Amino acid sequence: MFNLKSDNQTIEGKVTITFNTLEDVDSIQLYLNNTAVINRITMNDTDLEYDRKSPKEFLVDVDVFLISIGQLNQKENEVCIWYSYSLKEIRHPNFVYRPDWIELSLYTGWYPFNLESKSFSYQIDFDLPKGYTLVSKEKVEQVNTTWKMNNSRKNMDIVCLLSNNIKTSISKGKTISIHYKGYDSKQINQLENTTNRIYELFETKFGRRELGTNITILANPFNHPMSYARRNIISISTNNNLTLKDELILAHEIAHLWWNNASYGSYEEWLNESFAELSKLIWIGHKYGEKEVESKIVDYSDKSIDTQPILNVGPNHRDWYRIAYLKGSIILWEFKNKLGDDDFFRLCSNIADQKIATTELLLKYAKKEVKEENVNWLLKQITKNGTENIKYK
């Protein structure tokens, strides 16, 4: 149960976490907002002790909680946590407190989670002040001031928006819902049409998604430094006008609807970002022609010429963007050139369908589909410094 207090600045939570098994485990590691005041943590009605520390990771608003469970009877596998935290203390520039746009995700640590888990389901009741709405990718049910949502699929994040001043646009095919503020109807139509066109292109290249075409978009004009995507939900922050830069960010985030299976926080995340950035290049070529995408590839190649091997770094590395976004995407572009479009996109479709989440599995699967010499070339590129002189064709 969660509660947005009447001051609209504080969230209270009582969370029950059911684990598949806790046998042979004497402690649990969870992430939670670093300003959280912990009132109580229990297991089977027994109070638990815990330590907390700041992780050396990209989560600036999150602490790590190491909860000791010792020799307790672990058959029930349930841990309960009571806590509260201040929304005004959020430091991440994407999630700074706005009473009319309270966006929650793992970046804010609003619920307890573990970065290595991508397979949890959830049931949530959220009590909101009168006039507030909760938006999520799930079907949300309102009972008085309580908003209920649940998801039985495998998840790695719970994204939702709390607002007392939001508009909604639903596409004619009822497949895209845009929840927004600060845009006029012309801009929203542009966003909706562009989203449809990008999605349709990627669907022809990477295949139909298991989760279908229903997409929730949270769109704001605050010009935040980051947009992001999760399964069936995209958060995009733009300038007041929807510029070419915004369009290309949208293409990258839509691509994450296919490319989102690698675990966050490790070098394996290059799979998510490199394939999404490659997809953006494909959109550029499709809409703007060969010269534009060739110019991008030359630019990416120049900027990644002195980078470290992909397999050496993770998201905290100072050159993560140049390595995972720029270097990785043009390596995949050259891999496409070597295979030819038909074989490459067939491989991509199968990789997405199989939910390939590690480099090892990617290479192993590719060897079944394409010539081994091409797979060996790919392995060489992701384990070497810099890049070769990669061209459009």
mmCIF file of C-alpha atoms in Angstrom:
data_model
loop_
_atom_site.group_PDB
_atom_site.id
_atom_site.type_symbol
_atom_site.label_atom_id
_atom_site.label_comp_id
_atom_site.label_asym_id
_atom_site.label_seq_id
_atom_site.Cartn_x
_atom_site.Cartn_y
_atom_site.Cartn_z
ATOM 1 C CA MET A 1 0.000 0.000 0.000
ATOM 2 C CA PHE A 2 1.330 3.434 -0.961
ATOM 3 C CA ASN A 3 0.043 6.827 0.088
ATOM 4 C CA LEU A 4 0.802 10.270 -1.363
ATOM 5 C CA LYS A 5 0.321 12.467 1.704
ATOM 6 C CA SER A 6 -1.952 15.488 1.593
ATOM 7 C CA ASP A 7 1.085 17.797 1.381
ATOM 8 C CA ASN A 8 1.776 16.136 -2.019
ATOM 9 C CA GLN A 9 5.451 15.963 -1.014
ATOM 10 C CA THR A 10 5.740 12.703 0.916
ATOM 11 C CA ILE A 11 5.160 9.085 -0.013
ATOM 12 C CA GLU A 12 4.447 6.462 2.609
ATOM 13 C CA GLY A 13 4.768 2.796 1.786
ATOM 14 C CA LYS A 14 3.978 -0.535 3.352
ATOM 15 C CA VAL A 15 5.378 -3.221 1.057
ATOM 16 C CA THR A 16 5.161 -6.989 1.362
ATOM 17 C CA ILE A 17 7.729 -8.841 -0.744
ATOM 18 C CA THR A 18 7.232 -12.552 -1.377
ATOM 19 C CA PHE A 19 10.377 -14.379 -2.504
ATOM 20 C CA ASN A 20 10.360 -17.616 -4.477
ATOM 21 C CA THR A 21 12.818 -19.064 -1.976
ATOM 22 C CA LEU A 22 15.057 -17.877 0.841
ATOM 23 C CA GLU A 23 16.606 -21.227 1.702
ATOM 24 C CA ASP A 24 20.317 -21.061 2.547
ATOM 25 C CA VAL A 25 20.163 -17.247 2.521
ATOM 26 C CA ASP A 26 21.086 -15.226 5.607
ATOM 27 C CA SER A 27 20.627 -11.744 4.141
ATOM 28 C CA ILE A 28 18.664 -9.889 1.457
ATOM 29 C CA GLN A 29 19.906 -6.926 -0.586
ATOM 30 C CA LEU A 30 17.326 -4.353 -1.635
ATOM 31 C CA TYR A 31 17.494 -0.830 -3.085
ATOM 32 C CA LEU A 32 15.298 1.962 -1.748
ATOM 33 C CA ASN A 33 15.196 5.765 -1.759
ATOM 34 C CA ASN A 34 18.167 7.175 0.168
ATOM 35 C CA THR A 35 16.061 9.633 2.188
ATOM 36 C CA ALA A 36 13.677 6.893 3.286
ATOM 37 C CA VAL A 37 12.850 6.748 6.967
ATOM 38 C CA ILE A 38 12.488 3.058 7.795
ATOM 39 C CA ASN A 39 9.847 2.502 10.444
ATOM 40 C CA ARG A 40 10.023 -1.272 10.513
ATOM 41 C CA ILE A 41 11.241 -4.325 8.568
ATOM 42 C CA THR A 42 9.828 -7.721 9.525
ATOM 43 C CA MET A 43 9.813 -11.333 8.456
ATOM 44 C CA ASN A 44 7.059 -13.555 9.815
ATOM 45 C CA ASP A 45 6.285 -10.760 12.336
ATOM 46 C CA THR A 46 9.886 -10.758 13.615
ATOM 47 C CA ASP A 47 11.761 -7.443 13.389
ATOM 48 C CA LEU A 48 14.858 -7.543 11.211
ATOM 49 C CA GLU A 49 18.096 -5.597 11.452
ATOM 50 C CA TYR A 50 19.666 -3.945 8.438
ATOM 51 C CA ASP A 51 22.621 -1.909 7.218
ATOM 52 C CA ARG A 52 22.416 0.778 4.543
ATOM 53 C CA LYS A 53 25.037 2.274 2.242
ATOM 54 C CA SER A 54 25.221 4.366 -0.911
ATOM 55 C CA PRO A 55 25.850 2.321 -4.072
ATOM 56 C CA LYS A 56 28.588 3.363 -6.468
ATOM 57 C CA GLU A 57 26.159 3.265 -9.340
ATOM 58 C CA PHE A 58 24.007 5.473 -11.536
ATOM 59 C CA LEU A 59 21.195 5.601 -8.965
ATOM 60 C CA VAL A 60 21.825 8.918 -7.201
ATOM 61 C CA ASP A 61 18.621 8.763 -5.134
ATOM 62 C CA VAL A 62 18.973 5.191 -3.918
ATOM 63 C CA ASP A 63 20.663 3.391 -1.014
ATOM 64 C CA VAL A 64 21.424 -0.312 -0.683
ATOM 65 C CA PHE A 65 19.797 -2.031 2.282
ATOM 66 C CA LEU A 66 21.367 -5.278 3.481
ATOM 67 C CA ILE A 67 18.697 -6.982 5.581
ATOM 68 C CA SER A 68 19.729 -9.797 7.922
ATOM 69 C CA ILE A 69 17.322 -12.725 8.171
ATOM 70 C CA GLY A 70 19.648 -15.150 9.999
ATOM 71 C CA GLN A 71 18.184 -18.480 10.989
ATOM 72 C CA LEU A 72 14.532 -17.481 10.851
ATOM 73 C CA ASN A 73 11.950 -19.926 9.563
ATOM 74 C CA GLN A 74 11.998 -19.022 5.878
ATOM 75 C CA LYS A 75 9.152 -21.148 4.562
ATOM 76 C CA GLU A 76 6.779 -18.214 4.200
ATOM 77 C CA ASN A 77 9.416 -16.138 2.356
ATOM 78 C CA GLU A 78 7.717 -12.802 3.113
ATOM 79 C CA VAL A 79 9.433 -9.586 4.142
ATOM 80 C CA CYS A 80 7.419 -6.469 5.088
ATOM 81 C CA ILE A 81 8.836 -2.933 5.008
ATOM 82 C CA TRP A 82 7.216 0.233 6.391
ATOM 83 C CA TYR A 83 8.828 3.499 5.307
ATOM 84 C CA SER A 84 8.334 7.065 4.075
ATOM 85 C CA TYR A 85 10.416 9.479 2.010
ATOM 86 C CA SER A 86 10.350 13.063 0.775
ATOM 87 C CA LEU A 87 9.753 13.763 -2.912
ATOM 88 C CA LYS A 88 11.398 17.179 -2.519
ATOM 89 C CA GLU A 89 14.735 15.520 -1.775
ATOM 90 C CA ILE A 90 14.968 13.794 -5.180
ATOM 91 C CA ARG A 91 18.242 14.825 -6.870
ATOM 92 C CA HIS A 92 18.003 13.100 -10.259
ATOM 93 C CA PRO A 93 17.304 15.935 -12.747
ATOM 94 C CA ASN A 94 14.651 13.875 -14.528
ATOM 95 C CA PHE A 95 12.588 13.399 -11.387
ATOM 96 C CA VAL A 96 12.897 16.682 -9.493
ATOM 97 C CA TYR A 97 9.747 17.371 -7.551
ATOM 98 C CA ARG A 98 6.829 18.937 -9.399
ATOM 99 C CA PRO A 99 3.458 18.662 -7.635
ATOM 100 C CA ASP A 100 1.656 18.294 -10.976
ATOM 101 C CA TRP A 101 4.114 15.782 -12.495
ATOM 102 C CA ILE A 102 5.367 13.202 -9.993
ATOM 103 C CA GLU A 103 7.081 10.551 -12.082
ATOM 104 C CA LEU A 104 8.172 7.423 -10.234
ATOM 105 C CA SER A 105 10.537 4.661 -11.345
ATOM 106 C CA LEU A 106 13.444 2.659 -9.961
ATOM 107 C CA TYR A 107 15.581 5.795 -10.472
ATOM 108 C CA THR A 108 13.664 7.383 -7.566
ATOM 109 C CA GLY A 109 13.738 4.246 -5.404
ATOM 110 C CA TRP A 110 10.053 4.611 -4.566
ATOM 111 C CA TYR A 111 9.658 0.868 -3.968
ATOM 112 C CA PRO A 112 12.166 -1.778 -2.763
ATOM 113 C CA PHE A 113 13.872 -3.585 -5.637
ATOM 114 C CA ASN A 114 16.954 -5.562 -6.605
ATOM 115 C CA LEU A 115 18.820 -4.686 -9.810
ATOM 116 C CA GLU A 116 19.486 -8.326 -10.626
ATOM 117 C CA SER A 117 15.807 -9.255 -10.568
ATOM 118 C CA LYS A 118 13.839 -8.877 -13.803
ATOM 119 C CA SER A 119 11.152 -11.348 -12.960
ATOM 120 C CA PHE A 120 8.886 -9.897 -10.301
ATOM 121 C CA SER A 121 5.143 -9.396 -10.500
ATOM 122 C CA TYR A 122 3.253 -6.897 -8.371
ATOM 123 C CA GLN A 123 -0.074 -5.732 -6.955
ATOM 124 C CA ILE A 124 -0.218 -2.115 -5.848
ATOM 125 C CA ASP A 125 -2.785 0.071 -4.129
ATOM 126 C CA PHE A 126 -1.951 3.785 -4.213
ATOM 127 C CA ASP A 127 -3.994 6.248 -2.149
ATOM 128 C CA LEU A 128 -3.910 9.717 -3.735
ATOM 129 C CA PRO A 129 -5.269 13.126 -2.725
ATOM 130 C CA LYS A 130 -8.521 14.169 -4.369
ATOM 131 C CA GLY A 131 -7.990 15.376 -7.931
ATOM 132 C CA TYR A 132 -4.898 13.259 -8.582
ATOM 133 C CA THR A 133 -4.656 10.620 -11.304
ATOM 134 C CA LEU A 134 -2.315 7.641 -11.568
ATOM 135 C CA VAL A 135 -1.024 6.654 -15.019
ATOM 136 C CA SER A 136 0.793 3.390 -15.700
ATOM 137 C CA LYS A 137 1.296 0.909 -18.512
ATOM 138 C CA GLU A 138 -1.114 -1.353 -16.644
ATOM 139 C CA LYS A 139 -4.860 -1.127 -16.595
ATOM 140 C CA VAL A 140 -5.573 1.004 -13.548
ATOM 141 C CA GLU A 141 -8.755 0.744 -11.469
ATOM 142 C CA GLN A 142 -9.920 3.626 -9.303
ATOM 143 C CA VAL A 143 -11.938 2.979 -6.152
ATOM 144 C CA ASN A 144 -12.680 6.337 -4.467
ATOM 145 C CA THR A 145 -9.195 7.834 -3.861
ATOM 146 C CA THR A 146 -7.368 4.492 -4.173
ATOM 147 C CA TRP A 147 -5.811 3.486 -7.489
ATOM 148 C CA LYS A 148 -5.160 -0.204 -8.059
ATOM 149 C CA MET A 149 -2.787 -1.772 -10.576
ATOM 150 C CA ASN A 150 -1.267 -5.211 -10.970
ATOM 151 C CA ASN A 151 0.994 -7.052 -13.355
ATOM 152 C CA SER A 152 1.615 -10.789 -13.442
ATOM 153 C CA ARG A 153 4.304 -10.586 -16.153
ATOM 154 C CA LYS A 154 8.033 -10.469 -15.502
ATOM 155 C CA ASN A 155 9.126 -6.920 -14.710
ATOM 156 C CA MET A 156 12.285 -5.033 -13.803
ATOM 157 C CA ASP A 157 10.726 -1.658 -13.009
ATOM 158 C CA ILE A 158 7.433 -0.077 -11.984
ATOM 159 C CA VAL A 159 6.910 3.256 -13.752
ATOM 160 C CA CYS A 160 3.939 5.446 -12.941
ATOM 161 C CA LEU A 161 2.933 9.091 -13.030
ATOM 162 C CA LEU A 162 0.936 10.950 -10.373
ATOM 163 C CA SER A 163 -0.635 14.204 -11.519
ATOM 164 C CA ASN A 164 -3.461 16.608 -10.813
ATOM 165 C CA ASN A 165 -3.111 18.331 -14.187
ATOM 166 C CA ILE A 166 -2.671 15.965 -17.104
ATOM 167 C CA LYS A 167 -4.215 15.444 -20.527
ATOM 168 C CA THR A 168 -4.571 12.210 -22.469
ATOM 169 C CA SER A 169 -4.671 11.471 -26.193
ATOM 170 C CA ILE A 170 -5.506 8.010 -27.487
ATOM 171 C CA SER A 171 -4.747 7.058 -31.095
ATOM 172 C CA LYS A 172 -7.543 6.027 -33.437
ATOM 173 C CA GLY A 173 -6.399 2.420 -33.324
ATOM 174 C CA LYS A 174 -6.359 2.614 -29.511
ATOM 175 C CA THR A 175 -2.813 1.290 -29.457
ATOM 176 C CA ILE A 176 -0.953 4.416 -28.317
ATOM 177 C CA SER A 177 -1.988 6.516 -25.336
ATOM 178 C CA ILE A 178 -0.091 9.748 -24.703
ATOM 179 C CA HIS A 179 -0.344 11.356 -21.268
ATOM 180 C CA TYR A 180 1.055 14.862 -21.347
ATOM 181 C CA LYS A 181 1.096 18.457 -20.283
ATOM 182 C CA GLY A 182 2.417 21.572 -21.995
ATOM 183 C CA TYR A 183 1.780 20.593 -25.638
ATOM 184 C CA ASP A 184 -0.886 21.766 -28.039
ATOM 185 C CA SER A 185 -3.022 19.395 -30.132
ATOM 186 C CA LYS A 186 -0.840 19.848 -33.231
ATOM 187 C CA GLN A 187 2.269 18.777 -31.319
ATOM 188 C CA ILE A 188 0.491 15.762 -29.838
ATOM 189 C CA ASN A 189 -0.737 14.691 -33.288
ATOM 190 C CA GLN A 190 2.835 15.004 -34.542
ATOM 191 C CA LEU A 191 4.117 12.904 -31.645
ATOM 192 C CA GLU A 192 1.427 10.275 -32.196
ATOM 193 C CA ASN A 193 1.996 10.028 -35.956
ATOM 194 C CA THR A 194 5.780 9.866 -35.585
ATOM 195 C CA THR A 195 5.488 7.157 -32.946
ATOM 196 C CA ASN A 196 3.248 5.088 -35.219
ATOM 197 C CA ARG A 197 5.616 5.399 -38.191
ATOM 198 C CA ILE A 198 8.721 4.505 -36.179
ATOM 199 C CA TYR A 199 6.983 1.556 -34.538
ATOM 200 C CA GLU A 200 5.737 0.205 -37.865
ATOM 201 C CA LEU A 201 9.233 0.391 -39.369
ATOM 202 C CA PHE A 202 10.832 -1.430 -36.446
ATOM 203 C CA GLU A 203 8.110 -4.056 -36.504
ATOM 204 C CA THR A 204 8.955 -4.839 -40.146
ATOM 205 C CA LYS A 205 12.651 -5.118 -39.243
ATOM 206 C CA PHE A 206 12.574 -6.851 -35.847
ATOM 207 C CA GLY A 207 9.248 -8.705 -35.884
ATOM 208 C CA ARG A 208 6.049 -8.419 -33.875
ATOM 209 C CA ARG A 209 6.454 -8.019 -30.150
ATOM 210 C CA GLU A 210 5.031 -10.550 -27.724
ATOM 211 C CA LEU A 211 3.427 -7.752 -25.702
ATOM 212 C CA GLY A 212 1.603 -6.302 -28.711
ATOM 213 C CA THR A 213 1.376 -2.717 -29.906
ATOM 214 C CA ASN A 214 -0.246 -1.076 -26.861
ATOM 215 C CA ILE A 215 2.144 1.676 -25.790
ATOM 216 C CA THR A 216 1.849 4.260 -23.011
ATOM 217 C CA ILE A 217 3.842 7.472 -23.497
ATOM 218 C CA LEU A 218 4.509 9.994 -20.738
ATOM 219 C CA ALA A 219 5.427 13.238 -22.528
ATOM 220 C CA ASN A 220 6.551 16.476 -20.930
ATOM 221 C CA PRO A 221 8.189 19.697 -22.263
ATOM 222 C CA PHE A 222 10.641 20.094 -19.353
ATOM 223 C CA ASN A 223 13.696 19.307 -21.516
ATOM 224 C CA HIS A 224 15.057 16.794 -19.026
ATOM 225 C CA PRO A 225 18.479 15.311 -19.844
ATOM 226 C CA MET A 226 17.151 11.771 -20.158
ATOM 227 C CA SER A 227 14.293 9.859 -21.747
ATOM 228 C CA TYR A 228 13.804 6.147 -21.068
ATOM 229 C CA ALA A 229 11.690 3.128 -21.913
ATOM 230 C CA ARG A 230 10.390 0.033 -20.195
ATOM 231 C CA ARG A 231 8.117 -2.710 -21.467
ATOM 232 C CA ASN A 232 5.192 -0.933 -23.159
ATOM 233 C CA ILE A 233 5.900 2.466 -21.570
ATOM 234 C CA ILE A 234 8.101 5.345 -22.710
ATOM 235 C CA SER A 235 8.937 8.537 -20.856
ATOM 236 C CA ILE A 236 10.088 11.311 -23.169
ATOM 237 C CA SER A 237 11.062 14.845 -22.236
ATOM 238 C CA THR A 238 11.364 17.390 -25.032
ATOM 239 C CA ASN A 239 11.766 21.065 -25.723
ATOM 240 C CA ASN A 240 8.579 23.083 -26.129
ATOM 241 C CA ASN A 241 8.754 22.207 -29.824
ATOM 242 C CA LEU A 242 9.219 18.640 -31.058
ATOM 243 C CA THR A 243 12.578 18.992 -32.784
ATOM 244 C CA LEU A 244 14.590 16.534 -34.897
ATOM 245 C CA LYS A 245 16.641 15.778 -31.781
ATOM 246 C CA ASP A 246 13.434 14.828 -29.942
ATOM 247 C CA GLU A 247 12.328 12.636 -32.859
ATOM 248 C CA LEU A 248 15.611 10.708 -32.808
ATOM 249 C CA ILE A 249 15.437 10.276 -29.033
ATOM 250 C CA LEU A 250 11.928 8.899 -29.509
ATOM 251 C CA ALA A 251 13.201 6.441 -32.140
ATOM 252 C CA HIS A 252 15.876 5.196 -29.726
ATOM 253 C CA GLU A 253 13.348 4.754 -26.914
ATOM 254 C CA ILE A 254 10.779 3.001 -29.112
ATOM 255 C CA ALA A 255 13.536 0.585 -30.135
ATOM 256 C CA HIS A 256 13.923 -0.356 -26.463
ATOM 257 C CA LEU A 257 10.515 -2.011 -26.713
ATOM 258 C CA TRP A 258 12.489 -4.730 -28.523
ATOM 259 C CA TRP A 259 15.915 -4.213 -26.970
ATOM 260 C CA ASN A 260 15.511 -4.296 -23.184
ATOM 261 C CA ASN A 261 16.498 -7.758 -22.022
ATOM 262 C CA ALA A 262 20.071 -7.254 -20.765
ATOM 263 C CA SER A 263 20.505 -6.590 -17.043
ATOM 264 C CA TYR A 264 20.989 -3.005 -15.933
ATOM 265 C CA GLY A 265 24.173 -1.911 -14.234
ATOM 266 C CA SER A 266 26.688 -4.158 -16.048
ATOM 267 C CA TYR A 267 28.505 -4.092 -19.379
ATOM 268 C CA GLU A 268 25.798 -6.385 -20.767
ATOM 269 C CA GLU A 269 23.617 -3.306 -21.015
ATOM 270 C CA TRP A 270 25.521 -2.443 -24.191
ATOM 271 C CA LEU A 271 23.136 -4.867 -25.900
ATOM 272 C CA ASN A 272 20.155 -2.687 -24.966
ATOM 273 C CA GLU A 273 21.788 0.591 -25.938
ATOM 274 C CA SER A 274 23.749 -0.434 -29.033
ATOM 275 C CA PHE A 275 20.805 -2.193 -30.679
ATOM 276 C CA ALA A 276 18.502 0.735 -29.816
ATOM 277 C CA GLU A 277 20.966 3.245 -31.275
ATOM 278 C CA LEU A 278 21.394 1.067 -34.367
ATOM 279 C CA SER A 279 17.619 1.153 -34.717
ATOM 280 C CA LYS A 280 17.739 4.942 -34.601
ATOM 281 C CA LEU A 281 20.249 4.912 -37.468
ATOM 282 C CA ILE A 282 17.882 2.671 -39.429
ATOM 283 C CA TRP A 283 15.081 5.201 -38.871
ATOM 284 C CA ILE A 284 17.325 8.049 -40.056
ATOM 285 C CA GLY A 285 18.166 6.161 -43.227
ATOM 286 C CA HIS A 286 14.515 5.286 -43.822
ATOM 287 C CA LYS A 287 13.171 8.819 -43.378
ATOM 288 C CA TYR A 288 16.040 11.108 -44.331
ATOM 289 C CA GLY A 289 18.065 9.053 -46.799
ATOM 290 C CA GLU A 290 21.536 7.608 -47.259
ATOM 291 C CA LYS A 291 23.500 10.851 -46.921
ATOM 292 C CA GLU A 292 22.088 11.646 -43.487
ATOM 293 C CA VAL A 293 22.722 8.212 -42.013
ATOM 294 C CA GLU A 294 26.175 8.066 -43.611
ATOM 295 C CA SER A 295 27.009 11.381 -41.956
ATOM 296 C CA LYS A 296 25.919 9.969 -38.586
ATOM 297 C CA ILE A 297 28.035 6.840 -39.026
ATOM 298 C CA VAL A 298 31.126 8.898 -39.873
ATOM 299 C CA ASP A 299 30.489 11.088 -36.830
ATOM 300 C CA TYR A 300 30.013 8.074 -34.529
ATOM 301 C CA SER A 301 33.159 6.452 -35.920
ATOM 302 C CA ASP A 302 35.256 9.573 -35.334
ATOM 303 C CA LYS A 303 33.976 9.946 -31.772
ATOM 304 C CA SER A 304 34.626 6.310 -30.811
ATOM 305 C CA ILE A 305 38.011 5.808 -32.453
ATOM 306 C CA ASP A 306 39.952 5.872 -29.147
ATOM 307 C CA THR A 307 37.434 4.031 -26.947
ATOM 308 C CA GLN A 308 38.038 1.017 -24.723
ATOM 309 C CA PRO A 309 36.601 -2.434 -25.517
ATOM 310 C CA ILE A 310 32.872 -2.763 -24.924
ATOM 311 C CA LEU A 311 33.362 -5.708 -22.589
ATOM 312 C CA ASN A 312 35.572 -3.636 -20.245
ATOM 313 C CA VAL A 313 33.035 -1.035 -19.121
ATOM 314 C CA GLY A 314 29.631 -0.551 -17.519
ATOM 315 C CA PRO A 315 27.139 2.328 -17.226
ATOM 316 C CA ASN A 316 29.245 4.126 -14.596
ATOM 317 C CA HIS A 317 32.216 4.470 -16.946
ATOM 318 C CA ARG A 318 32.949 8.042 -18.059
ATOM 319 C CA ASP A 319 32.913 6.934 -21.724
ATOM 320 C CA TRP A 320 29.782 4.782 -21.484
ATOM 321 C CA TYR A 321 27.866 6.855 -24.023
ATOM 322 C CA ARG A 322 30.656 6.808 -26.607
ATOM 323 C CA ILE A 323 31.189 3.076 -26.109
ATOM 324 C CA ALA A 324 27.683 1.631 -25.712
ATOM 325 C CA TYR A 325 25.748 4.050 -27.930
ATOM 326 C CA LEU A 326 28.215 5.176 -30.612
ATOM 327 C CA LYS A 327 30.824 2.428 -30.908
ATOM 328 C CA GLY A 328 28.371 -0.425 -30.331
ATOM 329 C CA SER A 329 25.845 0.814 -32.870
ATOM 330 C CA ILE A 330 28.333 1.250 -35.713
ATOM 331 C CA ILE A 331 29.869 -2.155 -35.000
ATOM 332 C CA LEU A 332 26.373 -3.592 -35.405
ATOM 333 C CA TRP A 333 25.906 -1.507 -38.566
ATOM 334 C CA GLU A 334 29.050 -3.026 -40.082
ATOM 335 C CA PHE A 335 27.873 -6.457 -38.921
ATOM 336 C CA LYS A 336 24.680 -5.747 -40.901
ATOM 337 C CA ASN A 337 26.774 -4.883 -43.947
ATOM 338 C CA LYS A 338 28.683 -8.150 -43.670
ATOM 339 C CA LEU A 339 25.546 -10.292 -43.333
ATOM 340 C CA GLY A 340 23.306 -8.397 -45.731
ATOM 341 C CA ASP A 341 20.008 -6.846 -44.677
ATOM 342 C CA ASP A 342 17.860 -9.957 -45.012
ATOM 343 C CA ASP A 343 20.072 -12.200 -42.872
ATOM 344 C CA PHE A 344 20.811 -9.438 -40.365
ATOM 345 C CA PHE A 345 17.191 -8.505 -39.724
ATOM 346 C CA ARG A 346 16.194 -12.153 -39.547
ATOM 347 C CA LEU A 347 18.858 -12.594 -36.867
ATOM 348 C CA CYS A 348 17.653 -9.483 -35.037
ATOM 349 C CA SER A 349 14.071 -10.712 -35.053
ATOM 350 C CA ASN A 350 15.135 -14.046 -33.599
ATOM 351 C CA ILE A 351 17.362 -12.397 -30.972
ATOM 352 C CA ALA A 352 14.490 -10.185 -29.838
ATOM 353 C CA ASP A 353 12.072 -13.109 -29.843
ATOM 354 C CA GLN A 354 14.465 -15.264 -27.806
ATOM 355 C CA LYS A 355 15.066 -12.374 -25.355
ATOM 356 C CA ILE A 356 18.828 -12.741 -25.634
ATOM 357 C CA ALA A 357 20.255 -10.959 -22.578
ATOM 358 C CA THR A 358 24.023 -11.604 -22.570
ATOM 359 C CA THR A 359 26.903 -11.233 -24.994
ATOM 360 C CA GLU A 360 27.756 -14.895 -24.594
ATOM 361 C CA LEU A 361 24.260 -15.975 -25.632
ATOM 362 C CA LEU A 362 24.234 -13.475 -28.503
ATOM 363 C CA LEU A 363 27.431 -14.931 -29.976
ATOM 364 C CA LYS A 364 26.328 -18.509 -29.335
ATOM 365 C CA TYR A 365 22.984 -17.937 -31.037
ATOM 366 C CA ALA A 366 24.523 -16.026 -33.946
ATOM 367 C CA LYS A 367 26.839 -18.951 -34.718
ATOM 368 C CA LYS A 368 23.756 -21.062 -35.422
ATOM 369 C CA GLU A 369 22.351 -18.499 -37.844
ATOM 370 C CA VAL A 370 25.268 -16.947 -39.758
ATOM 371 C CA LYS A 371 28.795 -17.758 -40.893
ATOM 372 C CA GLU A 372 31.223 -18.289 -38.031
ATOM 373 C CA GLU A 373 33.764 -15.918 -39.584
ATOM 374 C CA ASN A 374 31.276 -13.065 -39.228
ATOM 375 C CA VAL A 375 30.565 -13.944 -35.590
ATOM 376 C CA ASN A 376 34.311 -14.041 -34.909
ATOM 377 C CA TRP A 377 34.582 -10.579 -36.473
ATOM 378 C CA LEU A 378 31.868 -9.300 -34.133
ATOM 379 C CA LEU A 379 33.632 -10.782 -31.105
ATOM 380 C CA LYS A 380 36.888 -9.141 -32.159
ATOM 381 C CA GLN A 381 35.230 -5.732 -32.472
ATOM 382 C CA ILE A 382 33.648 -5.743 -29.015
ATOM 383 C CA THR A 383 36.879 -6.859 -27.346
ATOM 384 C CA LYS A 384 39.268 -4.390 -28.998
ATOM 385 C CA ASN A 385 40.127 -0.738 -28.502
ATOM 386 C CA GLY A 386 38.630 1.792 -30.886
ATOM 387 C CA THR A 387 36.838 0.939 -34.110
ATOM 388 C CA GLU A 388 37.713 0.120 -37.667
ATOM 389 C CA ASN A 389 36.974 2.529 -40.481
ATOM 390 C CA ILE A 390 33.282 1.721 -40.651
ATOM 391 C CA LYS A 391 31.284 3.149 -43.550
ATOM 392 C CA TYR A 392 27.677 3.357 -44.623
ATOM 393 C CA LYS A 393 28.057 0.449 -47.049
#
